[in-house]
Every structure is written in structure tokens, then in C-alpha cells.
């Protein structure tokens, strides 16, 4: 080929490829993309902030400084000049220990900010304004800086700010269910970012710094690096060293590391005779282990424990109690200011309603734990279902601090294949009224120190992060990581506000995109509930994979409380779990007037009806529909929703980059297909009990029940 033809070919290829690369985004930058803003915004912000003065020192302040420099030059398109004296247009970041901040007389307001809060305020000086971010600690400065960056990323006005922000919970943690062999329990975004990594240190460090920045940007200040189904080896010198290296990278972002521990560790790795919490050798072993950890990680956060649950060892193995186990660790770690998060996720197969068990097991221990123990309770009484009532432990345990555990990873909500924005689900729990001290005693207020003035307050979210390029498998699953952090910081934020922030930062400011996408997100969780488990149904999924529908499961030898039939109790009479006073009486664990409200099918919220009641197929709902018809309509509504989401999404082509657009488009196809799978499986199966026909105006199922029962779900495509 001659030179001219080669050149022509080269230009042709470039013309074809260039737009694709320009338009491609992998999602790896999360919501911290820092791409240039519109000219108008750039001009506006550059007028407000043109220089930076940092009155502080230390690694965390350095992180704040480098973040604002990076964000500014990316968003505004020019570097932020550093100055040593504030002048009009200066962004001044500092603590009260520095003169430049002291001179502003902010101390009475800083008193409200506590350890990690901050003030952000415009102050007039000669020739204009300066913008001040002030805090009592470097951590507060970091969070204030990220707040300012978020405002710029979302196009907010920053001209006359007067902000005081204080986090609602002291400990705002991610829980990684990552195994030391690199797999992730219920992880759908690839293998663990922490364990069994062949990459070199630099590659890992870059990834971990990005992780730390993303977490700090939403206020997350702690992370548990290994699975609650904990391998005893996590406590060996080898892993303590690995923990220490990660802690070094997290520290400049105010993130502490925590470890899940296995209660049999003294016997398994310490070679003691047993792991009995009252055995003096065991007590000594834990004391020495804690000493070893703190020698390497002076700011180590503490332990997370799953004991005597789903086969994990614990104090019951020796006839001891949860209190014995938790206090053993608490005493060992107290001199170092560490905490113990002891999980209340416990249940045993047997006659008793599983939804009652955690309450029954933990209530007798209220007030018996050491003051550095906090009991970690899943949001609902069973297990992270698409909809559950809140756990009755909230509000009931007064003398012991409780923390809510949410699941960010979508174990029961379609893995990383379904678009399900979970903020609305978490708000439902946080805003739920427990009535423990009369009206307005929300779950949030019972756990954040408002109603019960515990000093130790915390919240946890089971992470959805893996080695996938976009971190979370589905691009929209990033919004759940983001939303969890924002709610952990301030549970009063609305889900819509959070969604809009995230869309603006992650995709575009274009309202033609923001508005429909926000509507999709806000509706999405309810749609999943409708096509999986409407009207309070729960636990209808396959017993091992937890993904597709298997309401019919009968597995010889499997635990009866793991089978869907235990939960739906469908028969020719009707469907639902009777938890009223005439049934398992789980309603008694709630405060009045909730218990009475739940007990009566006429007052029970319709979306929890079959959680609390077993009702005949002909039972009439408020709408006048029979129960059977209402179930059908709900399943169909869920499917119609996701079809509509697909249509809305298709119309947005061209507004955002082609790569993320088409990857999301593909996932939406999968979601619709699976929603139909759920609908058909549940309706056709329940129909074998109800004997009724599907309402005439609804389309016919596209599957056959026998064919559905034969589907063998293959997990390999979903990890
Ligand atoms: C970490 C559910 C999940 C398990 C998980 C458990 C827990 O049962 O299916 O994978 O184990 O919850 O929260 O401990």
C-alpha cells in the first residue's frame, strides 16, 4: 500500500474510532469524574473562588487540599492558586487552632460541630468575600471540602453559603463480605478488591486511594475488610500485616479498618484447648491478639462478630451467652478505644417463627453489654428481603446501643443485573415509627442518640464493591454505595435529593436526562418488590442462589425455615404468614399502636399484608379487588414498570457516553426478562392453589410452569 493510501486509511480509522473513545466512559471514576463544567458555571465559580489557603497540617488536610486542587482544575479548567493570606476570592480551609480561623470568631458555632462536622461560610473581607471551611478536626475539613466539591459538581450556588453540618452517626461503616481467598459472599461485581490479589502494590494502591476518596466524599469513616463468616486466619500475623498496609492507605482519608473475627480463633489458630469465653487462657489469648493488632494499627477500629448463626461458632458452643462472648472482646479492646459490633442476625430451625427469634434471643441481654459493644441489627426481622417491616429490636432495646445493618449488595433484589435504587428502602426503615416513646420515635432516632442518649452510634452497609471496572457491576448500583454514605451522614436527606446529586455528578446536568432517570430510580425498588414479592410476600427465591423465583422448592434434607413454602404458606384456602395473636404472635414484639394495627388485616399496611396475615384468596382489599386478583395485578405492574424504564432509557441515547448507555441498556433487557420470569413463576405456581384465572385484561404468561421449574440457575454468570 502506498504512503498516500496508508494515510487515508489511518485518517478513516481515526474518524471512526475517535468519537467512540471520546464518548466512552467505563464508570471507573464513579461520581468523582471532575470533567469541565459549562462555561457559565466555570465563570461563576472562578469568580467566587480564585485562590486557596490551607490553615492546617497532617495527612488528612493534605488529602483535602489535593482533592480541591484536582477538582477545581478539572471542573473549572485552570489550577487553583495557593496563597498564604486570605484575600477576596480565597477558599480558606482550617481548624480553630490556626490564627486565620480564630480571627473569624467561629468558636461558638464550632462547638456544635463535634469531632467530624464542619462549617462552610462566606465571610466578607476587603474587596469581596472569602469562603471558609472550618472544623474542630482535620476530618471535618475533609468532609467540608468534599461538600463544596459536590456543590460545584452539581451546579449549586456557592456565593452566599452558611452551612453547619454534623454527621448523625459516629461510625459510618461498610461491611465487606470478602473471603480471604478472594471470593465475595453475595458479591456480584467480581472478586474481592482486598484479598488474593496478584497485582503489584502500585496498582493496588491507586485503586485503594480511589476507594478511600469515594468513601470520604460521602462521609464513610470505617470499613470491615473481611466476611462476617470469618476465617480464623484473619487474625494471623500475615493478615494483620496486610490489614496494616491497607490501614495506611485509608488513614489520610479518615477511614479506620475493622475486622470480622471468628470466635473459634483461640482454638483454631491459637491451638488452645477450646475457645470458651470464660476460659482464662482464652481471655489472655484475645488480650494478646488485640495488643498485637494495635502495635501494627494504632487506630484499628474494632471487631465485627457473627456468632452462633448459620453455623458460625460462638459462646453457645460452651453453654455461654452472647453477652459473655461480646464482653470478652470488648474488655480486651477497650484500653485501645476499640469497639465490638455484635450481630443480632440469629435464627435456628424449629417451631418458632424465624421473624421472632433475634428479639427473643437479645432482649433479655439489654443493658448487660460493656459500653463499647454495639448490637448490629439487620433492618428487617428476617433477612434483607425486598420489603420487610423494621426489626422490632429497634426501640425495644433501650440500654444497649443498636446499629442498623443495611445490605447495599443486591442479594435479594436482582444482583447487579437489576436497577434498584435502594435509598427509598432504607429511608422506609429509618423513618419507620417504632412508637417506643410515642409518635415520632423513628428507627433513626432510636439509633442516632436522639431518643436513647448512647455515645456510641453507628450504621453499617454490606458493600456491593468488587474488582469490576465500574466497581459495582451495574452502573446504577454505584448510586446505592453513594446513597448509603449520604444517609449514614444525614438520614434526613430525601432519596430524591440524593438521586439527583448522584445523577448530576455521575452522568450529566442535562435535565432531559436527570428528570426521567431520577423518576426511574425513585420508582425502581417498588417495581422490584412488585415483580418479586408484592403485598408482604417474602423469601420466594431459590434457596441457594437467592436470585430467581423458586416458590415451589422442596429440597429433601434442607432446613424447613429456608424453604419458600415456610414463608408463603400457600394452600387451597389462601396465602401468607399468620403472625397475628392467633398465629406466631410476632406482632406482640412491636409497640402499641403498631401491634394492634399489624394484627388486623383491615388496618395492616397493604404492602405488609401477607407478612402478618394468612388470608383467603377471595379476601377483599381496600381497592375492592380480591386477594388473588391483587397479587396478579401487582406482579404485572412490576413487569410493566421495567418495560417502561427500558423505553424511557432508550429515548436518552446520545445524551451520555455510548459505553455506559449501552451497558445499562443491556442490563435493563436482562432485568425485564427476569421480571417476567418472576411474575410467571409466582403467578402460575400460586394459581395451582387458588384455582382461579388470571384477570382477563392482563396478558397471558409467556412461560409454562413445568418448564420454569426445570430452570437451573447458573451462578457463574452472576459473580
Ligand atoms: C454472610 C444471609 C446470606 C448469607 C450471609 C448472612 C449474614 O443469610 O445469604 O450469605 O452470610 O445472611 O448476614 O450473615
XYZ file of C-alpha atoms and ligand atoms in Angstrom:
733
model
C 0.000 0.000 0.000
C 1.479 3.381 -0.946
C 2.003 6.138 1.595
C -0.990 8.197 0.497
C -3.409 5.285 0.771
C -1.956 4.360 4.168
C -2.517 7.888 5.403
C -6.068 7.894 4.069
C -6.756 4.642 5.815
C -5.242 5.984 9.036
C -7.489 9.066 8.963
C -10.518 6.964 8.153
C -9.844 4.703 11.134
C -9.262 7.729 13.366
C -12.504 9.339 12.242
C -14.357 6.149 13.089
C -12.614 5.437 16.390
C -12.240 8.906 17.865
C -15.897 9.604 18.588
C -16.170 6.191 20.214
C -13.280 6.820 22.572
C -14.434 10.338 23.362
C -17.866 9.029 24.073
C -16.739 6.034 26.120
C -16.769 6.009 29.891
C -16.176 2.854 31.865
C -17.726 4.060 35.104
C -14.461 3.551 36.973
C -14.401 7.212 38.055
C -17.655 6.847 39.952
C -19.138 10.215 40.928
C -15.710 11.844 41.147
C -15.251 12.499 37.426
C -14.341 16.193 37.685
C -14.991 16.897 34.000
C -15.174 20.531 32.837
C -18.393 22.337 33.801
C -20.316 24.615 31.443
C -18.631 27.946 30.644
C -21.267 29.735 32.634
C -20.664 27.685 35.784
C -16.911 27.823 35.353
C -17.065 31.590 35.215
C -19.376 31.818 38.207
C -17.254 29.555 40.401
C -13.982 31.130 39.298
C -15.362 34.499 40.360
C -16.234 33.100 43.798
C -13.041 31.103 44.368
C -9.735 32.030 42.818
C -7.172 31.030 45.451
C -6.676 28.573 48.273
C -5.252 28.912 51.754
C -4.930 25.868 53.971
C -4.533 26.523 57.695
C -3.733 23.051 58.888
C -1.285 20.239 58.644
C -1.296 16.463 58.579
C -2.168 13.758 56.106
C -5.941 14.277 56.197
C -5.631 18.004 55.456
C -3.268 17.140 52.610
C -5.976 14.863 51.178
C -8.475 17.724 51.377
C -6.029 20.067 49.709
C -5.128 17.738 46.858
C -8.800 16.908 46.310
C -9.903 20.513 45.921
C -6.922 21.274 43.673
C -7.755 18.299 41.473
C -11.486 19.016 41.437
C -11.003 22.704 40.741
C -8.672 22.247 37.828
C -10.897 19.536 36.347
C -14.194 21.370 36.810
C -13.038 24.936 36.202
C -10.275 24.197 33.740
C -7.461 26.082 35.473
C -5.311 25.499 38.549
C -6.228 26.869 41.959
C -3.516 29.277 43.109
C -2.224 28.851 46.678
C -1.872 31.912 48.935
C -0.603 32.437 52.469
C -3.020 35.228 53.442
C -6.757 35.222 52.731
C -7.873 37.863 50.226
C -11.147 38.317 48.352
C -11.815 35.097 46.426
C -9.809 32.847 48.770
C -11.099 29.483 49.855
C -9.823 29.214 53.422
C -9.746 25.734 54.932
C -8.643 25.300 58.535
C -9.218 24.393 62.161
C -9.632 26.724 65.108
C -6.052 26.023 66.146
C -4.943 28.392 63.413
C -4.985 32.122 63.645
C -6.642 32.733 60.276
C -9.671 30.779 61.531
C -9.553 32.035 65.132
C -9.734 35.601 63.852
C -13.156 34.815 62.376
C -14.666 34.111 65.839
C -16.421 30.912 64.900
C -15.794 29.058 68.152
C -19.366 29.070 69.467
C -20.588 27.548 66.219
C -17.707 25.137 66.027
C -18.868 23.775 69.373
C -21.880 22.324 67.547
C -19.693 20.546 65.021
C -18.294 17.811 67.257
C -15.451 15.642 66.017
C -16.288 15.415 62.351
C -18.692 18.222 61.489
C -17.828 21.486 59.764
C -18.924 24.997 58.973
C -18.905 26.380 55.463
C -19.497 30.094 55.252
C -18.977 33.124 53.052
C -17.330 35.916 55.019
C -16.911 39.433 53.677
C -13.423 40.888 53.560
C -11.920 43.928 51.914
C -12.792 43.845 48.235
C -15.241 40.910 48.347
C -15.803 37.570 50.101
C -13.796 34.605 51.210
C -15.286 31.139 51.554
C -14.352 29.438 54.823
C -14.426 25.754 55.658
C -13.761 25.442 59.390
C -13.858 22.432 61.704
C -12.570 21.133 65.013
C -10.649 18.365 63.313
C -8.927 17.614 60.051
C -11.628 15.050 59.331
C -14.224 17.823 59.406
C -12.146 19.783 56.911
C -12.020 16.808 54.578
C -15.802 16.355 54.698
C -16.383 20.092 54.257
C -14.112 20.122 51.235
C -15.985 17.255 49.635
C -19.247 19.070 50.353
C -18.002 22.126 48.475
C -16.834 19.974 45.574
C -20.234 18.269 45.424
C -21.952 21.643 45.253
C -19.736 22.618 42.345
C -20.215 19.282 40.600
C -23.968 19.601 40.826
C -24.080 23.245 39.752
C -25.233 24.655 43.120
C -24.889 28.279 44.082
C -21.856 28.780 46.349
C -21.930 32.577 46.532
C -23.533 33.031 49.973
C -23.070 29.798 51.868
C -23.918 29.391 55.517
C -23.745 25.703 56.313
C -23.295 23.761 59.557
C -23.067 20.015 59.067
C -22.753 17.331 61.732
C -22.956 13.607 60.965
C -25.908 11.781 62.554
C -23.935 8.617 63.322
C -20.417 8.474 64.721
C -19.385 5.288 62.951
C -20.436 5.038 59.311
C -19.176 1.723 58.053
C -19.028 -0.504 55.044
C -19.009 -4.246 55.698
C -17.225 -6.222 53.003
C -18.239 -9.870 52.885
C -14.902 -10.665 51.276
C -13.256 -14.020 51.830
C -9.508 -14.317 52.182
C -9.382 -16.496 49.049
C -10.663 -13.534 47.028
C -14.288 -14.579 46.554
C -17.084 -12.342 47.808
C -20.130 -13.756 49.559
C -23.196 -12.350 47.783
C -20.879 -10.193 45.681
C -21.896 -9.537 42.068
C -19.141 -7.222 40.865
C -16.226 -9.595 40.578
C -13.770 -10.793 43.176
C -12.556 -9.015 46.286
C -10.606 -5.806 45.947
C -8.731 -6.718 49.147
C -7.763 -10.366 49.162
C -5.790 -12.738 46.983
C -4.662 -10.018 44.589
C -1.929 -10.786 42.130
C -1.428 -7.150 41.007
C 1.581 -5.102 42.075
C 1.496 -2.694 45.024
C 1.225 0.451 42.897
C -1.818 -0.763 41.013
C -3.459 -1.760 44.274
C -2.547 1.479 45.984
C -4.124 3.530 43.196
C -7.313 1.535 43.445
C -7.419 1.770 47.230
C -6.848 5.521 47.199
C -9.749 5.877 44.782
C -11.901 3.726 47.065
C -10.896 5.875 50.050
C -11.674 9.114 48.204
C -15.081 7.840 47.118
C -15.937 6.838 50.670
C -14.646 10.047 52.199
C -16.646 12.041 49.660
C -19.845 10.682 51.232
C -18.584 10.607 54.813
C -17.926 6.881 55.321
C -15.290 6.601 58.053
C -14.752 2.892 58.570
C -14.567 -0.353 56.666
C -14.647 -4.001 57.676
C -12.393 -5.749 55.201
C -13.418 -9.400 55.586
C -16.569 -11.500 55.622
C -18.660 -11.895 58.774
C -18.431 -15.603 58.033
C -14.891 -15.050 59.182
C -11.848 -17.206 58.573
C -9.805 -17.535 61.779
C -6.690 -16.836 59.655
C -7.645 -13.140 59.508
C -6.052 -12.909 62.964
C -2.699 -14.395 61.949
C 0.380 -12.186 61.737
C 0.293 -12.462 57.946
C -3.167 -10.929 57.668
C -2.644 -8.376 60.423
C 0.251 -7.127 58.302
C -1.994 -6.947 55.219
C -4.585 -5.094 57.254
C -1.906 -2.657 58.442
C -0.865 -1.853 54.857
C -4.444 -1.114 53.850
C -4.960 0.955 57.018
C -2.007 3.140 55.985
C -3.720 3.973 52.706
C -7.095 4.617 54.348
C -5.778 6.796 57.193
C -5.301 10.029 55.187
C -8.992 9.773 54.308
C -10.140 9.365 57.919
C -11.146 5.751 57.342
C -10.447 3.186 60.039
C -10.204 -0.503 59.328
C -12.193 -3.107 61.295
C -12.031 -6.896 61.236
C -14.636 -9.657 61.341
C -13.447 -12.301 63.752
C -14.247 -15.946 64.232
C -14.995 -16.844 67.860
C -13.223 -20.200 67.490
C -9.920 -18.486 66.644
C -8.215 -19.211 70.003
C -8.596 -22.939 69.421
C -8.077 -22.931 65.642
C -5.070 -20.652 65.248
C -4.042 -20.263 68.915
C -4.075 -24.040 69.447
C -5.816 -23.622 72.813
C -7.924 -26.453 74.199
C -11.124 -24.537 73.454
C -12.485 -21.056 72.722
C -14.750 -20.809 75.767
C -15.153 -17.076 76.539
C -14.845 -17.756 80.274
C -11.630 -19.750 79.974
C -8.777 -17.562 81.381
C -6.424 -18.809 78.649
C -8.918 -17.664 76.034
C -9.244 -14.266 77.724
C -5.458 -13.917 77.692
C -5.239 -15.014 74.069
C -7.624 -12.290 72.947
C -5.796 -9.674 75.041
C -2.524 -10.565 73.413
C -4.047 -10.667 69.973
C -5.537 -7.218 70.432
C -2.158 -5.926 71.620
C -0.507 -7.375 68.514
C -3.079 -5.700 66.251
C -2.747 -2.274 67.858
C 1.044 -2.462 67.721
C 0.710 -2.506 63.927
C -2.533 -0.499 63.544
C -2.735 2.098 66.323
C -6.112 3.411 65.110
C -7.670 -0.007 64.458
C -11.472 0.383 64.758
C -12.548 -2.894 66.310
C -14.259 -6.231 65.713
C -17.438 -7.333 63.954
C -18.834 -10.696 65.056
C -21.353 -13.163 63.720
C -21.648 -15.804 66.421
C -23.846 -18.883 66.691
C -25.608 -18.044 63.476
C -25.732 -20.101 60.279
C -23.058 -22.482 61.509
C -20.608 -19.892 62.826
C -19.016 -20.764 66.179
C -19.781 -18.748 69.284
C -20.286 -18.702 73.034
C -23.288 -21.071 72.864
C -20.874 -23.847 71.903
C -19.747 -23.724 75.543
C -23.088 -23.015 77.184
C -22.229 -19.290 77.391
C -24.211 -16.301 76.155
C -23.877 -13.520 73.584
C -23.008 -11.219 76.485
C -20.141 -13.481 77.567
C -18.749 -13.502 74.043
C -19.181 -9.814 73.290
C -17.840 -8.649 76.646
C -14.778 -10.864 76.338
C -13.741 -8.980 73.200
C -14.972 -5.639 74.494
C -12.806 -5.801 77.615
C -9.748 -6.796 75.614
C -10.147 -3.945 73.142
C -11.391 -1.212 75.491
C -7.930 0.079 76.551
C -7.312 0.935 72.889
C -10.708 2.601 72.390
C -11.841 -0.120 70.007
C -15.458 -1.248 69.629
C -17.230 -4.576 69.224
C -20.136 -4.841 66.807
C -22.031 -7.977 67.780
C -24.610 -9.077 65.221
C -28.172 -9.982 66.157
C -28.718 -11.954 62.942
C -29.542 -15.267 64.626
C -32.122 -17.940 63.982
C -32.470 -21.663 64.369
C -34.756 -24.080 62.541
C -37.602 -25.237 64.700
C -41.131 -24.483 65.683
C -40.629 -20.802 66.383
C -41.312 -18.123 63.756
C -37.924 -17.036 62.432
C -39.045 -13.382 62.477
C -39.341 -13.563 66.292
C -36.006 -15.112 67.084
C -33.497 -12.227 67.213
C -35.790 -10.283 69.541
C -36.300 -13.269 71.823
C -32.611 -14.031 71.968
C -31.338 -10.473 72.527
C -33.965 -8.675 74.615
C -33.012 -10.480 77.846
C -29.484 -9.068 77.484
C -30.472 -5.419 77.287
C -28.097 -3.385 79.461
C -25.708 -6.279 80.082
C -23.106 -5.454 77.447
C -19.919 -3.440 78.030
C -20.233 0.175 76.905
C -18.030 -0.356 73.848
C -20.367 -3.039 72.452
C -22.998 -2.132 69.897
C -25.516 -4.678 68.649
C -25.767 -4.732 64.853
C -29.303 -5.476 63.675
C -30.460 -6.065 60.096
C -33.151 -3.616 59.022
C -35.847 -6.301 58.999
C -36.538 -9.298 61.243
C -35.779 -11.931 58.584
C -33.080 -11.204 56.030
C -32.728 -8.229 53.665
C -35.895 -9.041 51.715
C -37.127 -6.512 49.109
C -39.654 -5.417 51.731
C -39.815 -6.247 55.429
C -41.197 -4.370 58.409
C -38.432 -2.923 60.579
C -36.860 -5.226 63.159
C -38.797 -4.996 66.443
C -35.488 -4.751 68.319
C -35.306 -1.083 67.285
C -36.804 0.970 70.037
C -37.164 -2.060 72.293
C -33.537 -2.384 73.419
C -33.061 0.789 75.397
C -29.938 0.293 77.431
C -27.803 -1.134 74.668
C -26.789 0.854 71.612
C -28.086 -0.664 68.378
C -26.914 -0.046 64.842
C -28.839 -0.718 61.643
C -27.251 -3.034 59.088
C -28.394 -2.436 55.512
C -27.452 -4.513 52.514
C -26.055 -2.485 49.637
C -25.225 -5.579 47.619
C -28.430 -6.798 45.969
C -28.601 -10.364 47.255
C -32.388 -10.455 47.036
C -33.028 -7.595 44.621
C -31.728 -8.906 41.312
C -27.969 -8.958 41.939
C -26.077 -6.473 39.788
C -28.499 -7.129 36.918
C -31.449 -5.128 38.166
C -31.729 -1.391 38.526
C -32.953 -0.983 42.088
C -32.215 2.296 43.836
C -32.233 1.305 47.486
C -32.297 4.671 49.209
C -36.100 4.575 49.268
C -35.996 1.190 51.006
C -33.501 2.371 53.626
C -35.459 5.541 54.263
C -38.537 3.395 54.825
C -36.720 1.716 57.715
C -35.021 4.824 59.096
C -38.279 6.813 59.026
C -40.422 3.966 60.384
C -42.079 4.891 63.648
C -41.355 2.360 66.394
C -43.654 4.192 68.863
C -41.239 3.224 71.658
C -41.607 6.691 73.203
C -44.809 7.726 71.499
C -45.352 9.065 67.999
C -42.234 10.108 66.116
C -39.865 7.552 67.703
C -38.362 6.603 64.378
C -35.784 3.874 63.899
C -33.312 6.638 63.016
C -33.965 8.430 66.292
C -33.664 5.269 68.350
C -30.220 4.592 66.885
C -28.626 8.024 66.416
C -28.539 9.024 70.082
C -31.664 11.222 70.000
C -34.051 9.023 71.996
C -31.562 6.857 73.876
C -28.529 9.047 74.524
C -25.842 6.476 73.803
C -22.428 7.883 72.947
C -21.693 5.014 70.616
C -23.803 5.402 67.471
C -23.196 3.593 64.209
C -24.621 2.276 60.958
C -23.375 -0.394 58.544
C -23.930 -1.266 54.892
C -22.890 -4.554 53.272
C -20.757 -3.379 50.353
C -21.529 -4.070 46.688
C -17.959 -3.409 45.579
C -15.763 -5.768 43.598
C -12.986 -5.858 41.042
C -15.260 -4.954 38.109
C -14.037 -1.889 36.232
C -17.092 0.093 37.291
C -16.731 -1.229 40.884
C -20.338 -2.411 41.348
C -21.300 -4.444 38.256
C -24.323 -2.333 37.310
C -23.584 1.363 36.768
C -26.696 2.201 38.773
C -25.510 0.096 41.702
C -22.952 2.853 42.297
C -25.871 5.021 43.346
C -26.539 2.656 46.243
C -22.980 2.943 47.550
C -23.328 6.707 47.222
C -26.791 6.879 48.802
C -25.810 4.675 51.729
C -22.960 7.034 52.597
C -25.117 10.132 52.260
C -27.834 8.672 54.513
C -25.273 7.487 57.048
C -24.129 11.091 57.240
C -27.639 12.544 57.273
C -30.666 10.263 57.390
C -32.889 13.305 56.902
C -31.864 13.766 53.273
C -34.544 12.766 50.811
C -33.922 9.904 48.407
C -34.753 12.224 45.551
C -32.141 14.780 46.573
C -29.538 12.051 46.801
C -30.529 10.579 43.431
C -30.316 13.981 41.776
C -26.888 14.670 43.239
C -25.638 11.328 42.041
C -27.047 11.666 38.520
C -25.611 15.152 38.128
C -22.168 14.036 39.227
C -22.132 10.648 37.532
C -23.728 11.496 34.197
C -24.804 14.995 33.262
C -26.635 18.148 34.349
C -28.931 17.914 31.334
C -32.488 17.948 32.723
C -33.670 15.934 29.747
C -31.666 13.118 31.324
C -31.763 13.941 35.037
C -35.534 14.107 35.320
C -36.564 10.800 33.722
C -33.633 8.950 35.288
C -34.491 10.282 38.711
C -38.090 9.113 38.185
C -36.881 5.652 37.202
C -34.654 5.445 40.264
C -37.343 6.625 42.654
C -39.796 4.016 41.382
C -37.317 1.175 40.902
C -37.331 -0.537 44.297
C -41.123 -0.702 44.417
C -41.085 -2.270 40.955
C -38.720 -4.983 42.167
C -40.984 -5.623 45.166
C -43.951 -5.932 42.817
C -42.432 -8.436 40.402
C -40.779 -10.466 43.185
C -42.658 -10.289 46.490
C -45.699 -7.979 46.497
C -48.145 -7.388 49.367
C -45.777 -8.583 52.079
C -44.779 -11.900 50.495
C -41.147 -12.781 51.153
C -38.413 -15.359 50.695
C -39.717 -16.801 47.418
C -36.297 -17.066 45.776
C -34.162 -20.103 45.044
C -32.792 -21.392 48.334
C -29.116 -21.441 47.396
C -28.571 -18.676 44.820
C -31.190 -16.207 46.121
C -31.754 -14.830 42.633
C -34.575 -16.286 40.576
C -38.021 -17.421 41.757
C -38.480 -20.880 43.244
C -41.634 -20.595 45.338
C -42.220 -24.307 44.885
C -38.922 -25.503 46.321
C -38.957 -28.779 48.103
C -35.444 -29.878 48.826
C -35.121 -33.103 50.781
C -32.995 -32.548 53.865
C -32.939 -28.732 53.595
C -33.767 -26.673 56.678
C -37.503 -26.027 56.709
C -37.018 -22.335 57.520
C -35.051 -21.911 54.306
C -37.874 -23.058 52.056
C -40.237 -20.561 50.418
C -43.256 -22.655 51.387
C -42.447 -21.964 55.049
C -42.893 -18.246 54.330
C -45.788 -18.091 51.833
C -47.823 -20.991 53.209
C -49.954 -21.120 50.052
C -52.822 -23.591 50.216
C -56.214 -24.023 48.584
C -57.540 -21.753 51.365
C -55.205 -18.810 50.842
C -51.716 -17.414 51.293
C -49.481 -15.539 53.780
C -47.789 -15.998 57.160
C -50.055 -15.620 60.177
C -48.020 -13.555 62.635
C -51.077 -12.218 64.472
C -52.036 -13.019 68.071
C -53.757 -16.094 66.671
C -50.658 -17.131 64.766
C -46.985 -16.850 65.700
C -47.781 -13.614 67.562
C -44.753 -11.797 66.150
C -46.936 -8.676 66.312
C -46.531 -8.655 70.101
C -42.896 -7.624 69.669
C -43.981 -4.206 68.365
C -45.164 -1.286 70.478
C -48.786 -0.136 70.562
C -50.495 1.038 68.456
C -48.402 -0.765 65.845
C -49.068 -4.230 67.210
C -52.823 -3.703 67.011
C -52.505 -2.104 63.595
C -50.480 -5.006 62.222
C -52.748 -7.543 63.912
C -55.856 -6.524 61.996
C -55.901 -7.131 58.227
C -58.116 -4.079 57.824
C -55.512 -1.734 59.308
C -52.304 -3.559 58.427
C -50.463 -1.611 55.701
C -51.313 -3.350 52.435
C -47.651 -3.635 51.488
C -47.099 -5.863 54.571
C -50.413 -7.702 54.493
C -49.112 -11.199 53.777
C -46.140 -10.713 56.090
C -48.569 -10.618 59.012
C -51.668 -12.431 57.726
C -52.757 -15.668 56.129
C -55.825 -14.695 54.114
C -58.263 -16.447 51.797
C -57.872 -15.972 48.053
C -61.240 -14.188 47.953
C -60.356 -11.740 50.724
C -61.319 -8.221 49.580
C -58.694 -5.500 49.733
C -59.486 -1.799 50.235
C -59.460 -1.401 46.469
C -62.301 -3.920 46.193
C -60.063 -6.429 44.393
C -59.855 -9.979 45.669
C -56.502 -11.020 47.118
C -55.846 -13.302 44.138
C -56.546 -10.541 41.629
C -54.485 -8.030 43.625
C -51.488 -10.382 43.626
C -51.790 -10.793 39.845
C -52.058 -7.052 39.246
C -49.021 -6.335 41.396
C -46.823 -8.854 39.577
C -47.927 -7.429 36.235
C -47.397 -3.867 37.434
C -43.789 -4.702 38.338
C -43.146 -6.034 34.833
C -44.883 -3.061 33.177
C -42.693 -0.702 35.210
C -39.447 -2.196 33.999
C -40.687 -2.260 30.415
C -41.420 1.432 30.789
C -37.946 2.021 32.275
C -36.477 0.402 29.177
C -38.484 2.647 26.873
C -37.559 5.767 28.808
C -33.906 4.757 28.787
C -33.877 4.057 25.036
C -35.034 7.612 24.440
C -31.977 9.004 26.230
C -29.475 7.698 23.696
C -26.904 10.308 22.748
C -27.178 12.380 25.916
C -24.496 10.450 27.793
C -21.483 8.445 26.644
C -22.228 5.499 24.409
C -20.456 2.897 26.538
C -22.381 3.366 29.744
C -25.583 3.973 27.819
C -25.418 0.625 26.052
C -24.175 -1.324 29.076
C -27.154 -0.072 31.070
C -29.482 -0.718 28.153
C -28.304 -4.328 28.100
C -28.818 -4.771 31.845
C -32.332 -3.387 31.526
C -33.153 -6.057 28.963
C -31.940 -8.706 31.374
C -33.993 -7.144 34.156
C -37.192 -7.193 32.110
C -36.627 -10.793 31.094
C -36.063 -11.779 34.715
C -39.039 -9.748 35.950
C -41.251 -11.756 33.584
C -39.613 -14.937 34.860
C -40.506 -13.951 38.435
C -44.048 -12.937 37.524
C -44.849 -16.075 35.595
C -43.256 -18.434 38.111
C -45.074 -16.960 41.103
C -48.449 -16.487 39.482
C -48.529 -19.867 37.768
C -47.408 -21.621 40.931
C -49.842 -19.836 43.266
C -52.571 -20.483 40.726
C -52.177 -24.210 41.381
C -53.503 -23.425 44.892
C -56.022 -20.672 44.168
C -57.542 -22.428 41.169
C -58.517 -19.011 39.811
C -57.877 -17.487 36.450
C -55.626 -14.542 35.738
C -57.765 -11.391 35.312
C -58.912 -11.104 31.733
C -57.323 -7.744 30.943
C -53.804 -8.918 31.894
C -51.589 -10.518 29.238
C -51.048 -14.289 29.439
C -47.841 -15.677 30.992
C -45.191 -16.461 28.412
C -43.810 -19.462 30.327
C -45.107 -22.847 31.248
C -44.834 -23.854 34.935
C -43.114 -27.197 34.307
C -40.566 -25.518 32.112
C -39.963 -22.852 34.794
C -39.427 -25.485 37.458
C -36.674 -27.030 35.369
C -34.583 -23.848 35.120
C -31.279 -24.468 36.848
C -29.832 -21.145 37.821
C -26.181 -20.781 36.923
C -24.347 -18.577 39.425
C -21.193 -18.390 37.325
C -22.648 -15.623 35.147
C -23.562 -13.554 38.135
C -20.335 -13.139 40.065
C -22.664 -13.587 55.362
C -27.820 -14.289 54.584
C -26.899 -14.505 53.419
C -25.571 -15.060 53.872
C -24.961 -14.089 54.893
C -25.951 -13.972 56.056
C -25.462 -12.993 57.113
O -28.217 -15.499 55.124
O -27.499 -15.346 52.490
O -24.742 -15.181 52.748
O -23.707 -14.534 55.339
O -27.178 -13.503 55.564
O -25.885 -11.856 57.060
O -24.690 -13.369 57.973
